[in-house]
XYZ file of C-alpha atoms in Angstrom:
68
model
C 7.798 -16.155 5.685
C 7.336 -16.178 1.919
C 8.856 -13.233 0.065
C 6.289 -10.696 -1.060
C 7.007 -8.341 -3.889
C 5.591 -5.022 -5.007
C 2.415 -5.512 -7.038
C 3.192 -2.645 -9.436
C 3.718 -3.991 -12.948
C 7.398 -4.447 -13.757
C 8.594 -3.920 -10.175
C 10.464 -6.733 -8.439
C 11.381 -4.938 -5.185
C 10.384 -6.339 -1.798
C 7.028 -5.112 -0.521
C 7.085 -3.025 2.672
C 3.539 -1.568 2.753
C -0.012 -2.698 2.078
C -2.516 -0.449 0.306
C -6.273 -0.763 0.681
C -8.922 1.324 -1.075
C -12.212 2.384 0.503
C -14.207 3.427 -2.528
C -17.326 4.401 -0.556
C -15.357 7.007 1.415
C -12.956 7.994 -1.415
C -10.014 6.961 0.732
C -6.760 5.055 0.302
C -5.160 3.536 3.400
C -1.449 2.742 3.338
C 0.072 0.894 6.256
C 2.827 -1.523 7.201
C 2.976 -4.766 5.257
C 0.090 -6.964 6.370
C 0.890 -10.279 8.020
C -0.746 -12.222 5.207
C -1.589 -11.421 1.604
C -5.257 -10.510 1.384
C -7.521 -10.221 -1.645
C -8.339 -6.645 -2.687
C -5.132 -5.215 -1.192
C -1.908 -4.207 -2.891
C 1.604 -4.728 -1.556
C 3.997 -1.895 -2.434
C 7.742 -1.353 -2.211
C 9.026 1.742 -0.421
C 9.427 3.708 -3.663
C 5.885 3.083 -4.888
C 4.423 3.636 -1.414
C 6.139 7.025 -1.239
C 4.957 7.993 -4.729
C 1.353 6.967 -4.113
C -1.156 9.345 -5.641
C -4.939 9.163 -5.569
C -7.715 10.793 -7.601
C -8.565 14.411 -6.831
C -10.945 14.603 -3.880
C -9.645 11.390 -2.315
C -7.940 11.219 1.061
C -4.787 9.212 1.857
C -4.364 7.784 5.356
C -0.781 6.692 6.094
C -0.234 4.470 9.118
C 3.399 4.233 10.163
C 5.184 2.075 12.701
C 7.121 4.183 15.182
C 10.442 2.697 16.223
C 11.384 3.320 19.840
């Protein structure tokens, strides 16, 4: 697997999450790192994923993997 890095400018940490925006529904969806890099998505490191903020009135959906 090719290394994937955080897409935030100036960040060189490994990506752990993928962010997708749904502009029609004013929603941001943050989930586990996607299997492949897709256009119109953003890969984020753990720090930037945790600090994610969205415009007022938007909803954030966070999908997490549960370890058993």
